C-alpha positions as YAML, in Angstrom:
chain: A
units: angstrom
residues:
- id: 1
  name: MET
  ca: [21.57, 0.51, -23.30]
- id: 2
  name: ASN
  ca: [20.78, -1.57, -20.25]
- id: 3
  name: ARG
  ca: [17.69, -1.41, -18.07]
- id: 4
  name: ARG
  ca: [19.30, 0.86, -15.50]
- id: 5
  name: GLU
  ca: [20.26, 3.41, -18.12]
- id: 6
  name: ALA
  ca: [16.80, 3.21, -19.70]
- id: 7
  name: VAL
  ca: [15.07, 3.83, -16.37]
- id: 8
  name: THR
  ca: [17.40, 6.72, -15.62]
- id: 9
  name: HIS
  ca: [16.65, 8.31, -18.99]
- id: 10
  name: VAL
  ca: [12.92, 7.81, -18.58]
- id: 11
  name: ALA
  ca: [13.10, 9.47, -15.16]
- id: 12
  name: TRP
  ca: [14.79, 12.52, -16.65]
- id: 13
  name: ILE
  ca: [12.23, 12.65, -19.44]
- id: 14
  name: LEU
  ca: [9.38, 12.55, -16.96]
- id: 15
  name: GLY
  ca: [10.77, 15.64, -15.31]
- id: 16
  name: GLY
  ca: [11.98, 14.07, -12.16]
- id: 17
  name: VAL
  ca: [8.89, 12.08, -11.33]
- id: 18
  name: PHE
  ca: [11.23, 9.55, -9.81]
- id: 19
  name: SER
  ca: [13.09, 10.92, -6.86]
- id: 20
  name: ALA
  ca: [16.76, 10.28, -6.17]
- id: 21
  name: PRO
  ca: [15.99, 7.68, -3.49]
- id: 22
  name: THR
  ca: [13.78, 5.86, -5.98]
- id: 23
  name: LEU
  ca: [16.59, 5.73, -8.53]
- id: 24
  name: GLN
  ca: [19.00, 4.55, -5.86]
- id: 25
  name: ALA
  ca: [16.58, 1.80, -4.87]
- id: 26
  name: MET
  ca: [16.14, 0.79, -8.49]
- id: 27
  name: SER
  ca: [19.89, 0.70, -8.86]
- id: 28
  name: ARG
  ca: [20.09, -1.47, -5.78]
- id: 29
  name: TRP
  ca: [17.30, -3.63, -7.16]
- id: 30
  name: GLU
  ca: [19.31, -4.05, -10.36]
- id: 31
  name: GLN
  ca: [22.32, -5.17, -8.33]
- id: 32
  name: ILE
  ca: [20.28, -7.67, -6.34]
- id: 33
  name: GLY
  ca: [18.65, -9.00, -9.50]
- id: 34
  name: SER
  ca: [16.74, -12.18, -9.05]
- id: 35
  name: GLN
  ca: [18.65, -13.30, -5.98]
- id: 36
  name: ALA
  ca: [15.82, -13.21, -3.49]
- id: 37
  name: SER
  ca: [17.98, -14.83, -0.85]
- id: 38
  name: ALA
  ca: [20.41, -11.90, -1.02]
- id: 39
  name: LEU
  ca: [17.53, -9.54, -0.44]
- id: 40
  name: ARG
  ca: [16.28, -11.56, 2.52]
- id: 41
  name: GLN
  ca: [19.76, -11.52, 4.07]
- id: 42
  name: SER
  ca: [20.32, -7.80, 3.55]
- id: 43
  name: GLY
  ca: [17.68, -6.74, 6.06]
- id: 44
  name: SER
  ca: [14.10, -7.64, 5.41]
- id: 45
  name: PHE
  ca: [11.40, -5.05, 5.65]
- id: 46
  name: LEU
  ca: [8.62, -7.63, 5.66]
- id: 47
  name: THR
  ca: [8.31, -10.87, 7.55]
- id: 48
  name: GLU
  ca: [8.29, -14.03, 5.49]
- id: 49
  name: THR
  ca: [4.50, -14.31, 5.85]
- id: 50
  name: GLN
  ca: [3.99, -10.68, 4.87]
- id: 51
  name: HIS
  ca: [6.26, -11.23, 1.86]
- id: 52
  name: GLU
  ca: [4.14, -14.23, 0.82]
- id: 53
  name: ILE
  ca: [0.96, -12.18, 1.22]
- id: 54
  name: MET
  ca: [2.36, -9.42, -0.97]
- id: 55
  name: ALA
  ca: [3.47, -11.98, -3.56]
- id: 56
  name: ARG
  ca: [-0.06, -13.36, -3.67]
- id: 57
  name: VAL
  ca: [-1.62, -9.87, -3.85]
- id: 58
  name: ALA
  ca: [0.73, -8.82, -6.66]
- id: 59
  name: GLU
  ca: [-0.05, -12.02, -8.56]
- id: 60
  name: LEU
  ca: [-3.77, -11.34, -8.22]
- id: 61
  name: ILE
  ca: [-3.21, -7.85, -9.67]
- id: 62
  name: ILE
  ca: [-1.04, -9.12, -12.55]
- id: 63
  name: PRO
  ca: [-1.61, -12.86, -12.87]
- id: 64
  name: ARG
  ca: [0.40, -15.21, -15.02]
- id: 65
  name: THR
  ca: [-1.51, -15.93, -18.20]
- id: 66
  name: ASP
  ca: [0.12, -16.48, -21.56]
- id: 67
  name: THR
  ca: [2.47, -13.74, -20.34]
- id: 68
  name: PRO
  ca: [4.51, -13.74, -17.13]
- id: 69
  name: GLY
  ca: [2.85, -12.57, -13.94]
- id: 70
  name: ALA
  ca: [3.99, -10.29, -11.14]
- id: 71
  name: ILE
  ca: [5.88, -13.04, -9.34]
- id: 72
  name: ASP
  ca: [7.73, -13.94, -12.54]
- id: 73
  name: ALA
  ca: [8.80, -10.31, -12.79]
- id: 74
  name: GLY
  ca: [10.09, -10.28, -9.21]
- id: 75
  name: VAL
  ca: [7.54, -7.73, -8.05]
- id: 76
  name: PRO
  ca: [7.37, -8.90, -4.39]
- id: 77
  name: ASP
  ca: [11.11, -8.41, -3.91]
- id: 78
  name: PHE
  ca: [10.97, -5.11, -5.79]
- id: 79
  name: MET
  ca: [8.18, -3.90, -3.50]
- id: 80
  name: GLU
  ca: [10.21, -4.75, -0.44]
- id: 81
  name: VAL
  ca: [13.27, -2.86, -1.68]
- id: 82
  name: MET
  ca: [11.20, 0.17, -2.63]
- id: 83
  name: LEU
  ca: [9.30, 0.24, 0.66]
- id: 84
  name: ARG
  ca: [12.44, -0.11, 2.74]
- id: 85
  name: ASP
  ca: [14.60, 2.33, 0.78]
- id: 86
  name: CYS
  ca: [12.24, 4.91, -0.76]
- id: 87
  name: TYR
  ca: [9.14, 5.32, 1.35]
- id: 88
  name: ARG
  ca: [8.98, 7.44, 4.46]
- id: 89
  name: LYS
  ca: [8.01, 6.08, 7.84]
- id: 90
  name: PRO
  ca: [4.31, 7.13, 7.69]
- id: 91
  name: ALA
  ca: [3.83, 5.37, 4.35]
- id: 92
  name: GLN
  ca: [5.77, 2.35, 5.59]
- id: 93
  name: ASP
  ca: [3.54, 2.22, 8.68]
- id: 94
  name: THR
  ca: [0.40, 2.51, 6.54]
- id: 95
  name: PHE
  ca: [1.63, -0.30, 4.34]
- id: 96
  name: LEU
  ca: [2.56, -2.54, 7.27]
- id: 97
  name: ALA
  ca: [-0.84, -1.92, 8.87]
- id: 98
  name: GLY
  ca: [-2.55, -3.00, 5.63]
- id: 99
  name: VAL
  ca: [-0.46, -6.13, 5.31]
- id: 100
  name: GLY
  ca: [-1.10, -6.84, 8.98]
- id: 101
  name: GLU
  ca: [-4.86, -6.66, 8.42]
- id: 102
  name: LEU
  ca: [-4.59, -9.16, 5.58]
- id: 103
  name: GLU
  ca: [-2.45, -11.37, 7.79]
- id: 104
  name: GLN
  ca: [-5.06, -11.23, 10.57]
- id: 105
  name: LYS
  ca: [-7.76, -12.24, 8.08]
- id: 106
  name: GLY
  ca: [-5.72, -15.34, 7.21]
- id: 107
  name: PHE
  ca: [-5.32, -14.13, 3.63]
- id: 108
  name: LEU
  ca: [-3.01, -16.95, 2.56]
- id: 109
  name: LYS
  ca: [-5.47, -19.60, 3.76]
- id: 110
  name: LEU
  ca: [-8.37, -18.13, 1.76]
- id: 111
  name: SER
  ca: [-9.37, -19.53, -1.62]
- id: 112
  name: PRO
  ca: [-8.38, -17.45, -4.67]
- id: 113
  name: ASP
  ca: [-11.98, -16.23, -5.01]
- id: 114
  name: GLN
  ca: [-12.07, -15.22, -1.35]
- id: 115
  name: GLN
  ca: [-8.72, -13.45, -1.75]
- id: 116
  name: THR
  ca: [-10.08, -11.50, -4.71]
- id: 117
  name: THR
  ca: [-13.21, -10.60, -2.75]
- id: 118
  name: THR
  ca: [-11.08, -9.43, 0.17]
- id: 119
  name: LEU
  ca: [-8.98, -7.22, -2.10]
- id: 120
  name: LYS
  ca: [-12.12, -5.75, -3.68]
- id: 121
  name: GLN
  ca: [-13.30, -4.85, -0.17]
- id: 122
  name: VAL
  ca: [-9.95, -3.22, 0.55]
- id: 123
  name: GLU
  ca: [-10.21, -1.24, -2.69]
- id: 124
  name: ALA
  ca: [-13.78, -0.15, -1.88]
- id: 125
  name: GLU
  ca: [-12.64, 1.08, 1.53]
- id: 126
  name: THR
  ca: [-9.74, 2.93, -0.09]
- id: 127
  name: GLN
  ca: [-12.08, 4.86, -2.39]
- id: 128
  name: LYS
  ca: [-13.80, 6.39, 0.65]
- id: 129
  name: THR
  ca: [-10.65, 8.28, 1.65]
- id: 130
  name: SER
  ca: [-8.21, 10.48, -0.24]
- id: 131
  name: ASP
  ca: [-5.24, 9.55, 1.92]
- id: 132
  name: SER
  ca: [-2.38, 7.39, 0.78]
- id: 133
  name: SER
  ca: [-3.33, 3.87, 1.64]
- id: 134
  name: PHE
  ca: [-2.00, 0.37, 1.70]
- id: 135
  name: TRP
  ca: [-3.95, -0.49, -1.43]
- id: 136
  name: LEU
  ca: [-2.73, 2.51, -3.45]
- id: 137
  name: ILE
  ca: [0.88, 1.83, -2.46]
- id: 138
  name: THR
  ca: [0.46, -1.83, -3.35]
- id: 139
  name: LYS
  ca: [-1.02, -1.13, -6.77]
- id: 140
  name: GLU
  ca: [1.56, 1.56, -7.50]
- id: 141
  name: LEU
  ca: [4.49, -0.67, -6.60]
- id: 142
  name: THR
  ca: [3.06, -3.69, -8.40]
- id: 143
  name: LEU
  ca: [2.69, -1.77, -11.66]
- id: 144
  name: LEU
  ca: [6.02, 0.02, -11.29]
- id: 145
  name: GLY
  ca: [7.82, -3.21, -10.47]
- id: 146
  name: TYR
  ca: [6.23, -5.11, -13.31]
- id: 147
  name: TYR
  ca: [6.62, -2.51, -16.04]
- id: 148
  name: THR
  ca: [10.21, -1.68, -15.12]
- id: 149
  name: SER
  ca: [11.25, -5.33, -15.12]
- id: 150
  name: GLU
  ca: [12.72, -6.95, -18.19]
- id: 151
  name: VAL
  ca: [10.04, -9.65, -18.05]
- id: 152
  name: GLY
  ca: [7.23, -7.10, -17.86]
- id: 153
  name: VAL
  ca: [8.59, -4.89, -20.61]
- id: 154
  name: LYS
  ca: [9.19, -7.82, -22.96]
- id: 155
  name: ALA
  ca: [5.71, -9.21, -22.26]
- id: 156
  name: SER
  ca: [3.95, -5.90, -22.76]
- id: 157
  name: PHE
  ca: [5.85, -3.88, -25.29]
- id: 158
  name: ASP
  ca: [7.38, -4.48, -28.65]
- id: 159
  name: TYR
  ca: [10.70, -2.78, -29.24]
- id: 160
  name: GLN
  ca: [11.24, -2.02, -32.87]
- id: 161
  name: PRO
  ca: [14.22, 0.20, -33.52]
- id: 162
  name: ILE
  ca: [13.31, 2.17, -36.61]
- id: 163
  name: PRO
  ca: [15.95, 4.52, -37.86]
- id: 164
  name: GLY
  ca: [14.73, 7.42, -39.90]
- id: 165
  name: ARG
  ca: [11.80, 9.75, -39.56]
- id: 166
  name: PHE
  ca: [8.73, 9.19, -37.40]
- id: 167
  name: GLU
  ca: [5.66, 7.90, -39.14]
- id: 168
  name: ALA
  ca: [2.47, 7.34, -37.15]
- id: 169
  name: ILE
  ca: [1.02, 3.87, -37.53]
- id: 170
  name: LYS
  ca: [-2.29, 2.32, -36.52]
- id: 171
  name: ILE
  ca: [-2.04, -0.34, -33.83]
- id: 172
  name: LYS
  ca: [-3.98, -3.48, -34.65]
- id: 173
  name: PRO
  ca: [-6.15, -5.01, -31.88]
- id: 174
  name: GLY
  ca: [-3.96, -7.26, -29.73]
- id: 175
  name: GLN
  ca: [-0.70, -5.94, -31.19]
- id: 176
  name: LYS
  ca: [1.97, -5.13, -28.62]
- id: 177
  name: ASP
  ca: [2.54, -1.44, -28.24]
- id: 178
  name: PHE
  ca: [5.95, 0.15, -28.10]
- id: 179
  name: MET
  ca: [5.17, 3.07, -25.82]
- id: 180
  name: TYR
  ca: [2.77, 4.23, -23.16]
- id: 181
  name: GLY
  ca: [-0.24, 6.23, -24.29]
- id: 182
  name: ASN
  ca: [-0.20, 5.01, -27.89]
- id: 183
  name: GLN
  ca: [-3.57, 3.30, -27.66]
- id: 184
  name: ALA
  ca: [-6.35, 5.11, -29.45]
...
């Protein structure tokens, strides 16, 4: 089973949480793979500066440590495909306005600590409203992109095919899990 098939099966299991356009975008993302240049040539949704800002934001959300980070997983390119192909115009406009605000603040020229402080301010502002916001879309796409990538899955989960009957086991602290929601 390849990644595309796995994502399709997961979507069916979740009762259609993923919409058809989302699956089409993920299929397209699979076809593009890690060829960022192909994505850039096929009609960019973000400017190059905005793409760099989103790469930096995603990496601050899921930084590279002893495991790959968001950039290693291709999250910035994934975000661009999803925004262009799956999100409606109001959400796209909200997202672009948020990226534009970061661009106006000179986000890329800030130190990493200042960037983190800026994002904490954005998150604090987001908590004051219940509307879909730039920050919620960004976090959603960062997590979705990371945990549906091969790099993210391999870094976070441990696949152990076990034929036979199900037996519950206790997860040791620090042990990789093999499914969502298995932490006690």
